[in-house]
PDB file of C-alpha atoms in Angstrom:
ATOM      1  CA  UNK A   1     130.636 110.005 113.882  1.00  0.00           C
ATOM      2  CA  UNK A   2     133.199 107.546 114.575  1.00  0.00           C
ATOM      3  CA  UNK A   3     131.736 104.921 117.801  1.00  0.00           C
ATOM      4  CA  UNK A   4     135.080 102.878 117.687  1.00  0.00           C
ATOM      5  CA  UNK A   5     138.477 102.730 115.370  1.00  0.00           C
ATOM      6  CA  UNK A   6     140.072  99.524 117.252  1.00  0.00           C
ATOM      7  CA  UNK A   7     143.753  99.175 116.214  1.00  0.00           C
ATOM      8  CA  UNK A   8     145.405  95.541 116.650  1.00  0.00           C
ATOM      9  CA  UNK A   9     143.742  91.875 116.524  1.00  0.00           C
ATOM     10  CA  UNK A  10     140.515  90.927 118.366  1.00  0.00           C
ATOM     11  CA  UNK A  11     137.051  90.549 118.063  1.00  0.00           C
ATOM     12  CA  UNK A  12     134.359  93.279 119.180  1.00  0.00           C
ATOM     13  CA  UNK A  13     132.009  91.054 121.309  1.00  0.00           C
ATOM     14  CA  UNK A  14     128.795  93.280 122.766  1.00  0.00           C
ATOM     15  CA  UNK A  15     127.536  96.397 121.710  1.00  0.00           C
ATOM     16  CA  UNK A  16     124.762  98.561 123.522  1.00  0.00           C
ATOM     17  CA  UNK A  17     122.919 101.418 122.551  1.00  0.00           C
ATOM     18  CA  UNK A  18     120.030 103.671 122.811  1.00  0.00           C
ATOM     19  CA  UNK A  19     118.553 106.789 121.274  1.00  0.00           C
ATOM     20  CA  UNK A  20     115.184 107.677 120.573  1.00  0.00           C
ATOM     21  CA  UNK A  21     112.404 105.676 118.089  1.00  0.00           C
ATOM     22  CA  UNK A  22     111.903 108.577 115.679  1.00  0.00           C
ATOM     23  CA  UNK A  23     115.632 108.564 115.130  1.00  0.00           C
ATOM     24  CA  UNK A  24     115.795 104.870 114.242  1.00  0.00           C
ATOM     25  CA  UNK A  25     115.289 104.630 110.004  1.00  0.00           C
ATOM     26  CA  UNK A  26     117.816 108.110 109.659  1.00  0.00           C
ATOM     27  CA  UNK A  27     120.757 106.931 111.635  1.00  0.00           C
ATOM     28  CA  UNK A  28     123.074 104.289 109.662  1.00  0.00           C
ATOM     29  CA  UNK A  29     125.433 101.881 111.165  1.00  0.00           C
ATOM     30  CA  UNK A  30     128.655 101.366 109.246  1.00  0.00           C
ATOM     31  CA  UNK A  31     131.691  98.586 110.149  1.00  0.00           C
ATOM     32  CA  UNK A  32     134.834  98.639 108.211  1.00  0.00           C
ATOM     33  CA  UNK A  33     137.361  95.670 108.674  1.00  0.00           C
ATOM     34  CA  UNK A  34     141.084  95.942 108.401  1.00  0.00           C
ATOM     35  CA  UNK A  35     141.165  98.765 106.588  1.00  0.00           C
ATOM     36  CA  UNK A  36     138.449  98.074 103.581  1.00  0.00           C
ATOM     37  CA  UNK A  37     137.177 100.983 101.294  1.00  0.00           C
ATOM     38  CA  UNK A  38     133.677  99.541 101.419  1.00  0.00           C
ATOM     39  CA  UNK A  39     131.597  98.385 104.684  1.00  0.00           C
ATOM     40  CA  UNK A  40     130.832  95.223 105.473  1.00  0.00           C
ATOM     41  CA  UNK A  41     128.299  96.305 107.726  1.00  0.00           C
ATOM     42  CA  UNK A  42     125.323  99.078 106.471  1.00  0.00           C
ATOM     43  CA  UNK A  43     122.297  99.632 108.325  1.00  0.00           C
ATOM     44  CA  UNK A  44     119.786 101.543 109.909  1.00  0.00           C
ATOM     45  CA  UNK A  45     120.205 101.428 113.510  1.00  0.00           C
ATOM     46  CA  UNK A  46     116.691 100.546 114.355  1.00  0.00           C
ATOM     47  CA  UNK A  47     116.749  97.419 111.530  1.00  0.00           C
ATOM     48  CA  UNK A  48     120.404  95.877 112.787  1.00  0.00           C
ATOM     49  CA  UNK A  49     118.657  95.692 116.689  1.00  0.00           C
ATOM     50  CA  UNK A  50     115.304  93.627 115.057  1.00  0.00           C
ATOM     51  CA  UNK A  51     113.369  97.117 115.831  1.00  0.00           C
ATOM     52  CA  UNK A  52     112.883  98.575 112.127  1.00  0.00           C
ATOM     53  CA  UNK A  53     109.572 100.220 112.831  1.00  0.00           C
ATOM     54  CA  UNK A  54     110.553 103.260 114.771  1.00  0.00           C
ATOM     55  CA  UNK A  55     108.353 101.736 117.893  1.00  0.00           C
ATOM     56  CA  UNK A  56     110.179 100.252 120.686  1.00  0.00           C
ATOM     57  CA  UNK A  57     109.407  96.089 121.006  1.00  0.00           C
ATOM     58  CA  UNK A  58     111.192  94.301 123.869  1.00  0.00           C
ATOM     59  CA  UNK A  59     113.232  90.988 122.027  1.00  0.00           C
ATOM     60  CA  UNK A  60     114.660  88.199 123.754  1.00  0.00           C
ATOM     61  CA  UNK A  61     117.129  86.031 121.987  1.00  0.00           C
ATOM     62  CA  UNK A  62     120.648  85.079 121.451  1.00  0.00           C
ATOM     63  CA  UNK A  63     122.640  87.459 119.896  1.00  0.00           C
ATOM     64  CA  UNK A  64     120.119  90.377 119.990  1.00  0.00           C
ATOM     65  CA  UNK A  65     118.296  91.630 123.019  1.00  0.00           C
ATOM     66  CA  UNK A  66     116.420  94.937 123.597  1.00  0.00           C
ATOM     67  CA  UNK A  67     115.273  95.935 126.877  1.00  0.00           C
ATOM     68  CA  UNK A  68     113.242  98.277 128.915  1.00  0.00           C
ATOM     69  CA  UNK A  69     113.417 101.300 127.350  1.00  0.00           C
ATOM     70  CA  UNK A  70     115.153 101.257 124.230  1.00  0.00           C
ATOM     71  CA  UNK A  71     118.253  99.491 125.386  1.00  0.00           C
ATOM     72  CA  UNK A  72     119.675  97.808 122.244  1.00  0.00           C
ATOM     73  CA  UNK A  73     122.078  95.094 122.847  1.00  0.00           C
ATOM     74  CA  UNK A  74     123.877  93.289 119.874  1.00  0.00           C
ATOM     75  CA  UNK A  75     125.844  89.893 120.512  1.00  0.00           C
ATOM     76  CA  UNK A  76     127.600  88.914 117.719  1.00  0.00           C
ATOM     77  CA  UNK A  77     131.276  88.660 117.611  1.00  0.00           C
ATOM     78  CA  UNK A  78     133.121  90.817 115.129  1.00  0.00           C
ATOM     79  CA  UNK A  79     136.653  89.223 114.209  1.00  0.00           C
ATOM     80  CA  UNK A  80     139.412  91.330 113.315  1.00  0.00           C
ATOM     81  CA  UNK A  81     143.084  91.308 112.208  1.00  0.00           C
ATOM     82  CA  UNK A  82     144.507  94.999 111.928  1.00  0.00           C
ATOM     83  CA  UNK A  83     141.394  97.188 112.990  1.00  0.00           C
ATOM     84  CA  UNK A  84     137.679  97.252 114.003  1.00  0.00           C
ATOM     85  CA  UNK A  85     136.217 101.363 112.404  1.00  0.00           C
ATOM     86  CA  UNK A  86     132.608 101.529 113.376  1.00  0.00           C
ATOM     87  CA  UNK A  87     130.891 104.756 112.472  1.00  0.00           C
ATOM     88  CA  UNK A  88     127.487 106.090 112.662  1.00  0.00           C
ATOM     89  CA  UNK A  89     125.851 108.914 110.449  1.00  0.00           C
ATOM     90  CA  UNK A  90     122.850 110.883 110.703  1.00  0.00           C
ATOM     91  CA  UNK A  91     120.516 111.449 107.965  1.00  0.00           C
ATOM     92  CA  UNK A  92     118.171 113.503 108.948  1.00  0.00           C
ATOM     93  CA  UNK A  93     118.960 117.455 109.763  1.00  0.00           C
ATOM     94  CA  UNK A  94     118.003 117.218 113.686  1.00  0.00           C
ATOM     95  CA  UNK A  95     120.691 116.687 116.343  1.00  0.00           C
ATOM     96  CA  UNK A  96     120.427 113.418 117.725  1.00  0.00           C
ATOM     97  CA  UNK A  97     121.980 112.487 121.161  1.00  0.00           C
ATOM     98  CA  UNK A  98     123.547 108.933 120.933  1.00  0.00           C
ATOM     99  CA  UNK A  99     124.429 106.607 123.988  1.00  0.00           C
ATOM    100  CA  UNK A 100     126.651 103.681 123.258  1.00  0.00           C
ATOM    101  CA  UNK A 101     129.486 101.346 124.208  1.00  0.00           C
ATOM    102  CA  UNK A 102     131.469  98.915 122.381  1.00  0.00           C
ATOM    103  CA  UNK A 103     133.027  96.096 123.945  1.00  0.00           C
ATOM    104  CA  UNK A 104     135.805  94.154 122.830  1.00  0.00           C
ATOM    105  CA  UNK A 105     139.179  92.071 122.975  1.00  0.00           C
ATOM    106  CA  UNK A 106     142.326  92.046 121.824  1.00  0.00           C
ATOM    107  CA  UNK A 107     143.282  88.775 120.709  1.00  0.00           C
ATOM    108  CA  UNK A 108     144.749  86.320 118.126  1.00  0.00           C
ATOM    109  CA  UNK A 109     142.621  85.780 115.632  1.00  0.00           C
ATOM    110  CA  UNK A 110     142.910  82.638 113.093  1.00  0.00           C
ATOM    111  CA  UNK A 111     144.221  83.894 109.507  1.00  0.00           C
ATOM    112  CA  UNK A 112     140.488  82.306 108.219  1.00  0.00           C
ATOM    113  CA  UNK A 113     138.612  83.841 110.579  1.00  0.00           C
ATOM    114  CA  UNK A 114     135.357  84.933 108.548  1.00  0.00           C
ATOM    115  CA  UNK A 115     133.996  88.384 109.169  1.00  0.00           C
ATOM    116  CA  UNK A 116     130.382  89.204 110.522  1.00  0.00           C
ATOM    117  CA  UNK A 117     128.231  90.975 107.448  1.00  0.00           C
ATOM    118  CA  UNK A 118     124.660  93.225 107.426  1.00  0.00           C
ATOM    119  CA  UNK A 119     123.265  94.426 104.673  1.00  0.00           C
ATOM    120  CA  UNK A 120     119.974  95.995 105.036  1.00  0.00           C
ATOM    121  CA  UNK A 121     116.839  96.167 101.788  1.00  0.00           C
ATOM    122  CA  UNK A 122     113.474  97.229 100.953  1.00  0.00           C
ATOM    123  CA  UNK A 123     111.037  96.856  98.879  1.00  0.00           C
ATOM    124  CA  UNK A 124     108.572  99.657  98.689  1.00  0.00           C
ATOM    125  CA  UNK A 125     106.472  97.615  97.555  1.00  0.00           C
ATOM    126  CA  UNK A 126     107.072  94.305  96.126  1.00  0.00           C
ATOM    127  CA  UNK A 127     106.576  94.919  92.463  1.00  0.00           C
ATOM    128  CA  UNK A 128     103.685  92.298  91.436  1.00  0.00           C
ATOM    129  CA  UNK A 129     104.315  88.827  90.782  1.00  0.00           C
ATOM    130  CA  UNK A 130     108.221  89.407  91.616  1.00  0.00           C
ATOM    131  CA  UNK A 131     109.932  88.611  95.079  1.00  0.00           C
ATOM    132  CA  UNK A 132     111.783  90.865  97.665  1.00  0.00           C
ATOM    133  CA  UNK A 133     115.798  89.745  97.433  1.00  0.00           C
ATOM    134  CA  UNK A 134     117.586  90.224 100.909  1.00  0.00           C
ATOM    135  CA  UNK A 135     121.047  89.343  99.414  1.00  0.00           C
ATOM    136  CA  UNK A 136     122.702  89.049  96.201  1.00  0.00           C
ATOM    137  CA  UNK A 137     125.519  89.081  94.296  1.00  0.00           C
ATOM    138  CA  UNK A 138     127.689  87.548  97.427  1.00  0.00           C
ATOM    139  CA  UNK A 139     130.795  86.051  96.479  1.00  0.00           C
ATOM    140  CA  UNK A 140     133.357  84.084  98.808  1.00  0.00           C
ATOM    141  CA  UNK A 141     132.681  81.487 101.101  1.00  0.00           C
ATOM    142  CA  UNK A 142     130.784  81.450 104.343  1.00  0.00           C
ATOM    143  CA  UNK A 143     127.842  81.150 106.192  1.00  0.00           C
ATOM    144  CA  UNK A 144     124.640  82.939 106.340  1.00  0.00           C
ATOM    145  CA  UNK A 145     123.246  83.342 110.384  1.00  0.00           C
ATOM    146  CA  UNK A 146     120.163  85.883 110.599  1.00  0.00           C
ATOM    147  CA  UNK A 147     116.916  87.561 108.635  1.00  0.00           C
ATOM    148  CA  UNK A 148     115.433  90.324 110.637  1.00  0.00           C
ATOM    149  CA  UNK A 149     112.097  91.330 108.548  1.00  0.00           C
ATOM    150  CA  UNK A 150     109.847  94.627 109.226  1.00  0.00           C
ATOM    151  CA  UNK A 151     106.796  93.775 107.006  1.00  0.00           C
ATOM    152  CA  UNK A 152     104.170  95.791 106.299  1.00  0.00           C
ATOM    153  CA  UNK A 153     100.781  94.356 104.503  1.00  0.00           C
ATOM    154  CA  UNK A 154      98.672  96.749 102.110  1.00  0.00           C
ATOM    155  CA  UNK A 155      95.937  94.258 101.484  1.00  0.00           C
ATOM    156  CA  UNK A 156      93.187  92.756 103.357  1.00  0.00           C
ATOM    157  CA  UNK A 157      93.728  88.815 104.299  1.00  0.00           C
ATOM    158  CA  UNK A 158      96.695  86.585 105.213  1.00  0.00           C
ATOM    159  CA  UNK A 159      99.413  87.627 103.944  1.00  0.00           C
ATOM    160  CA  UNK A 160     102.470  85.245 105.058  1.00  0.00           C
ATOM    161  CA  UNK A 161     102.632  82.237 102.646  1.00  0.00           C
ATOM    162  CA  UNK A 162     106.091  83.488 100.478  1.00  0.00           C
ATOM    163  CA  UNK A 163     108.757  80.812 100.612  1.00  0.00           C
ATOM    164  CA  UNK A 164     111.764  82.279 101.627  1.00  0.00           C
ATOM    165  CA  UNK A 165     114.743  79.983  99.160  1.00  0.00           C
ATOM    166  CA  UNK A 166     118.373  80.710  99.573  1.00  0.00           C
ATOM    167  CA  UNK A 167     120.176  79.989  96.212  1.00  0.00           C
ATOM    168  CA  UNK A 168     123.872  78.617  97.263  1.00  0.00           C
ATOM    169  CA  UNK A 169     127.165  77.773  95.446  1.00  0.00           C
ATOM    170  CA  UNK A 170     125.592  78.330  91.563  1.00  0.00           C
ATOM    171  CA  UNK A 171     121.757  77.500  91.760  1.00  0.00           C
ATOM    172  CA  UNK A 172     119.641  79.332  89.302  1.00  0.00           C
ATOM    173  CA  UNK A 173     116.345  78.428  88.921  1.00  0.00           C
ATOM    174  CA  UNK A 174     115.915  76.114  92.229  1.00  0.00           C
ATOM    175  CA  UNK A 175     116.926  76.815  95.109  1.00  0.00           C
ATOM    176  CA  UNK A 176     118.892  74.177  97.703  1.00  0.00           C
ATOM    177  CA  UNK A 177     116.963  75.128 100.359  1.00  0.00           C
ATOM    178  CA  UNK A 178     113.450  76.531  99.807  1.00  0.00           C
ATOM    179  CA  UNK A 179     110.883  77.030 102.754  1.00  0.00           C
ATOM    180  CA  UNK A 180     107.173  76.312 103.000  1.00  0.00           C
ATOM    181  CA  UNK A 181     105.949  79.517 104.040  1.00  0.00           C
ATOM    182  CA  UNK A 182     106.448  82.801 106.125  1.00  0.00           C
ATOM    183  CA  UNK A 183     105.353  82.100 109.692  1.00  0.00           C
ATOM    184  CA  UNK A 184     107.151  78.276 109.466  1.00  0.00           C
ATOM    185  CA  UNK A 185     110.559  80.014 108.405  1.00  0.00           C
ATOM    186  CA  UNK A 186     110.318  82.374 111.668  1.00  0.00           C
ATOM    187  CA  UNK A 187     109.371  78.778 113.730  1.00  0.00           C
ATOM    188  CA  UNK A 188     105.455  79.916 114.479  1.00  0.00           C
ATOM    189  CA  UNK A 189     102.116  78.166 112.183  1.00  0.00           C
ATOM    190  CA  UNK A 190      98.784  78.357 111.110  1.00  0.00           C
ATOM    191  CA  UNK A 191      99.356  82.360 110.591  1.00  0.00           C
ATOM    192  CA  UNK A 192     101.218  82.780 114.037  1.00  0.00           C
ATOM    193  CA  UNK A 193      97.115  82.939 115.300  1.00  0.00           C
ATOM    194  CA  UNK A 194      96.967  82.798 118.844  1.00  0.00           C
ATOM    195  CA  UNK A 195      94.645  83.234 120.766  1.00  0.00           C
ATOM    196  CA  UNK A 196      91.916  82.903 117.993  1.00  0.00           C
ATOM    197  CA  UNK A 197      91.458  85.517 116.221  1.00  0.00           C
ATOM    198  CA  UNK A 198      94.485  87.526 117.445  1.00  0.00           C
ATOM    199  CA  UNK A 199      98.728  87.226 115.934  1.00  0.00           C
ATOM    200  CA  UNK A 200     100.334  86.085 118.844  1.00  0.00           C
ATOM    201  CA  UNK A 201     103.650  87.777 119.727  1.00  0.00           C
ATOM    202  CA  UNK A 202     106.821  85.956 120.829  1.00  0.00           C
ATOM    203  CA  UNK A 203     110.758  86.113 121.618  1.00  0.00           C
ATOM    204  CA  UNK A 204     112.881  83.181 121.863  1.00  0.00           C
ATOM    205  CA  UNK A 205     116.664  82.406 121.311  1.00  0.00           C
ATOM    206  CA  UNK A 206     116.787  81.885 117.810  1.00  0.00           C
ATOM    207  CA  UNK A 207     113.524  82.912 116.681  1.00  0.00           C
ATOM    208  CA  UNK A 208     110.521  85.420 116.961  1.00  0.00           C
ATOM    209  CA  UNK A 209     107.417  87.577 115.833  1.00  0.00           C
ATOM    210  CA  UNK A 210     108.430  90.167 118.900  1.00  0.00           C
ATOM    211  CA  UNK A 211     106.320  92.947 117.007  1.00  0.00           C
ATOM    212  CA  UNK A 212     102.731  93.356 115.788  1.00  0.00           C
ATOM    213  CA  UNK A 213     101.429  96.987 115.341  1.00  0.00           C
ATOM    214  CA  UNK A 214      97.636  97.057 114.712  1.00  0.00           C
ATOM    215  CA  UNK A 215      96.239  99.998 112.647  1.00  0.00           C
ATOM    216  CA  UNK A 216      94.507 102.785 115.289  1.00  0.00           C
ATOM    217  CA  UNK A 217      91.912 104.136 112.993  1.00  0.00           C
ATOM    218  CA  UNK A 218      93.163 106.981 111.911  1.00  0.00           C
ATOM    219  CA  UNK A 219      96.923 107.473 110.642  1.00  0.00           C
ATOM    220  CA  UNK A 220      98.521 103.832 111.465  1.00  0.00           C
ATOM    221  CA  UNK A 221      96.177 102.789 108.468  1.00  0.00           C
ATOM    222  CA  UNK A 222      98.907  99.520 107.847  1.00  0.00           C
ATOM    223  CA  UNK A 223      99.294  96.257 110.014  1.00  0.00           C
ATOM    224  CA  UNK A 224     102.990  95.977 110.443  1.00  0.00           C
ATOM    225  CA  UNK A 225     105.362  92.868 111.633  1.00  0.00           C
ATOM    226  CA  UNK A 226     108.327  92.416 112.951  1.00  0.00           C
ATOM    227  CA  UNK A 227     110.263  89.166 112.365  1.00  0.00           C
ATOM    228  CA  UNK A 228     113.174  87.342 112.958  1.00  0.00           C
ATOM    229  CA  UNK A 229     115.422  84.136 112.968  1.00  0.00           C
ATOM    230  CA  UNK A 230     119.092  83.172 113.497  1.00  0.00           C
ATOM    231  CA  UNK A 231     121.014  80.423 111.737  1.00  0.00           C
ATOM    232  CA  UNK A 232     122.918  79.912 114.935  1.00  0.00           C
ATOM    233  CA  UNK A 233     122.240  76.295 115.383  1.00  0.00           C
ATOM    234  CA  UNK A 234     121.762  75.913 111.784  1.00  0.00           C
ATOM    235  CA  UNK A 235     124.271  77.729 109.632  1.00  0.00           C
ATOM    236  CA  UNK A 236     123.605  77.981 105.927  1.00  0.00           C
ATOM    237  CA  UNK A 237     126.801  77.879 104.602  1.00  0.00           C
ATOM    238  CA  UNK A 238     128.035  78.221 101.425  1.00  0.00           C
ATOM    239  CA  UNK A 239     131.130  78.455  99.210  1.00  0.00           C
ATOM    240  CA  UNK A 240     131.110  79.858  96.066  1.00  0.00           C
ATOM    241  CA  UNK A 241     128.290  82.477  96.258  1.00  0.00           C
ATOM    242  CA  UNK A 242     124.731  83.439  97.492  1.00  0.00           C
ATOM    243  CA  UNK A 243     121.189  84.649  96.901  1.00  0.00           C
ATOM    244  CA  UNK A 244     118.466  84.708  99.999  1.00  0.00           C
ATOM    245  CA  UNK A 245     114.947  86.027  98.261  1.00  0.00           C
ATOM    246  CA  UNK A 246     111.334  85.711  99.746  1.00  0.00           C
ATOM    247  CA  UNK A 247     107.801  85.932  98.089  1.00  0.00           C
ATOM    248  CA  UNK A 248     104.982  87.957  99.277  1.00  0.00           C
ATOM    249  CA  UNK A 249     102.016  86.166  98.834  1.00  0.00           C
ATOM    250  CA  UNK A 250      99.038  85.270 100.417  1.00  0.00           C
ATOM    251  CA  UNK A 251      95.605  83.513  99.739  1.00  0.00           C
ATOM    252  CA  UNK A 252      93.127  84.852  97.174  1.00  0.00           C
ATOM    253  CA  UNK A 253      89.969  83.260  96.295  1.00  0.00           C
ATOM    254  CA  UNK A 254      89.184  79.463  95.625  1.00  0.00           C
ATOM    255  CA  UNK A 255      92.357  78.398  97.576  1.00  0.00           C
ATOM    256  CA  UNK A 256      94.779  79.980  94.941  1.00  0.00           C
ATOM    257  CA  UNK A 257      98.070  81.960  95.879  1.00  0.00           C
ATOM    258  CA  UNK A 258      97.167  85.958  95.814  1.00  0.00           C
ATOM    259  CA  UNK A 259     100.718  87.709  94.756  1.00  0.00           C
ATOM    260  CA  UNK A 260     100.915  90.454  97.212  1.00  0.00           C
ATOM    261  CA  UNK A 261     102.742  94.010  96.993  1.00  0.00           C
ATOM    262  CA  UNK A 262     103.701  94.635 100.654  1.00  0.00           C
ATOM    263  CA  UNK A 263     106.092  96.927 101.650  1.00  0.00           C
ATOM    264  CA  UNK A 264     108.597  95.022 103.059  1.00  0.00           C
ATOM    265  CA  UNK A 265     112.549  95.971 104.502  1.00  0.00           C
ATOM    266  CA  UNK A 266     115.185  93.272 105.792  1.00  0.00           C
ATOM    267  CA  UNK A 267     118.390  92.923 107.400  1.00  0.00           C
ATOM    268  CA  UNK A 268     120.428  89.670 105.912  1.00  0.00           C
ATOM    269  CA  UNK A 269     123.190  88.807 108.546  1.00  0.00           C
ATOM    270  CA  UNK A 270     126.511  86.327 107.467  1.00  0.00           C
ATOM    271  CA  UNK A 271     129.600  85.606 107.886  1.00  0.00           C
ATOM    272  CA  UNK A 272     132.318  85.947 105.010  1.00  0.00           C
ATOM    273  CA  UNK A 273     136.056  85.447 104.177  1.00  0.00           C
ATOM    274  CA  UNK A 274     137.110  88.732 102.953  1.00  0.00           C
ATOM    275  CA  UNK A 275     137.396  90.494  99.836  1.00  0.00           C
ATOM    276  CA  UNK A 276     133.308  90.948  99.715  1.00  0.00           C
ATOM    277  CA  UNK A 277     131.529  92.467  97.572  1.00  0.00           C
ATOM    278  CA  UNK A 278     130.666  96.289  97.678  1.00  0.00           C
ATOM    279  CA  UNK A 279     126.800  96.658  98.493  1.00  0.00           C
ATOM    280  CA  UNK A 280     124.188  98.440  96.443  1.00  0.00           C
ATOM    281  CA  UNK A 281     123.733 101.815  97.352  1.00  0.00           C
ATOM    282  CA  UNK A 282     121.732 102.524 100.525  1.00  0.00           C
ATOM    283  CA  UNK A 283     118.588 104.680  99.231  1.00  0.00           C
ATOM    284  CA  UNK A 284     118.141 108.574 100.391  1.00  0.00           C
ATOM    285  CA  UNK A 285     116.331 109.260 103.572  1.00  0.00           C
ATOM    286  CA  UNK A 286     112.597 109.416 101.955  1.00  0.00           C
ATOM    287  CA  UNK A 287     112.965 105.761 101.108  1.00  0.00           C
ATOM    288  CA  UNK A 288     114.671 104.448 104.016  1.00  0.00           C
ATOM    289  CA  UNK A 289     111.705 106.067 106.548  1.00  0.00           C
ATOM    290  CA  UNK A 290     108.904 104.476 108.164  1.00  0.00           C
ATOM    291  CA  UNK A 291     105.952 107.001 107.447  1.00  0.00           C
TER     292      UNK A 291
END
């Protein structure tokens, strides 16, 4: 279904939505800029608002905000030069009923403008020993803004000490920038604990842990997280090319690293001059649900 085909120059600036949870892994958001063959935008509609567990969590920051119940607000601005073609497509074989509006002007836009990327991934689980790549294979120059991460553990214990290393501009074995753990990426410490003994949630501009789902017992057998942080203050650009990657691991016995295999999914968010490159292929609906 096509949300918006914008002809002209401008930038699409605000975007709300809303439709149920259970619809939120089989409905894909697609953006096409100026006419391109493949989209520079691809993913599920729950993932791109920070909400990839199919259960609503209220988040509170810059460029993404969801609110009270289910409304799904996205910020970022969306420069185009000939047209703006945002679609949405539906999966799954029930009818879902859609609410939306796209705002946006019409406007000169600088020849360099860069254009806004999402490219969703998952790892189902992390094979052992390896890591889970949000991005690669990005050519072109530009800047790298936001990781949205839905992580779910399948092991007893802590589970957030992967460095998350972004490979810029040639790197191969080391990384330029490589982090010193899961919970310092997304701004929080000492496992996000707080109070003792509990994770404790929060939403800020640029950063957040808005979700923790505790297993009930029964058939929510998995702890799952939702995470996120925006290079807004702190761009990562780059100008050749790009790989973002993160480890699962956590601590195993006599204060050694215990390689995990987590199931986890990510949305990488940047900013590109155009030709990109054409993402992998988005997996069939089996893969892409939460069960």
């Amino acid at each position: 279904f096509t949300l918006a085909n914008i002809a002209g120059s401008g930038a699409i600036q605000h975007i709300w939505m809303t439709t149920f949870p259970s619809h939120w892994r089989r409905l894909i958001i697609r953006a096409y800029w100026d006419g391109e063959e493949h989209p520079s935008i691809e993913c599920p509609f729950g993932d791109f608002f920070v909400n990839g567990w199919c259960e609503r969590c209220n988040v509170n920051s810059l460029p993404v905000a969801v609110n009270p119940a289910g409304g799904m607000n996205a910020y970022w601005e969306m420069p185009f030069h000939q047209q703006a073609h945002l679609t949405i497509e539906n999966l799954g074989e029930e009818e879902v009923i859609l609410y939306y509006q796209v705002d946006y002007t019409l406007t000169t836009v600088p020849e360099d403008a860069a254009r806004f990327h999402a490219q969703w991934r998952r790892s189902k689980p992390v094979a052992y020993k390896q890591v889970h790549t949000l991005l690669d294979g990005v050519k072109g120059k530009g800047q790298y803004v936001g990781t949205y991460l839905a992580w779910q553990t399948n092991s007893n214990g802590w589970w957030g000490e992967g460095e998350l290393k972004f490979y810029l501009d040639g790197d191969t074995d080391y990384p330029t920038i490589c982090g010193t753990g899961t919970e310092d990426y997304f701004g929080g410490a000492w496992n996000f604990e707080h109070p003792k003994g509990e994770y404790g949630v929060y939403s800020t501009a640029f950063l957040g842990l808005p979700q923790v789902i505790k297993p009930d017992g029964l058939y929510h057998s998995q702890q799952r997280f939702g995470m996120y942080r925006w290079h807004i203050m702190d761009p990562i650009r780059f100008e050749e090319d790009l790989r973002v990657t993160i480890q699962a691991l956590g601590w195993g016995r006599d204060g050694r690293y215990a390689p995990l295999q987590d199931d986890v999914a990510s949305v990488a968010f940047w900013y590109q001059r155009e030709p990109h490159v054409s993402f992998t292929k988005l997996p069939d609906l089996e893969y892409l649900e939460v069960w």
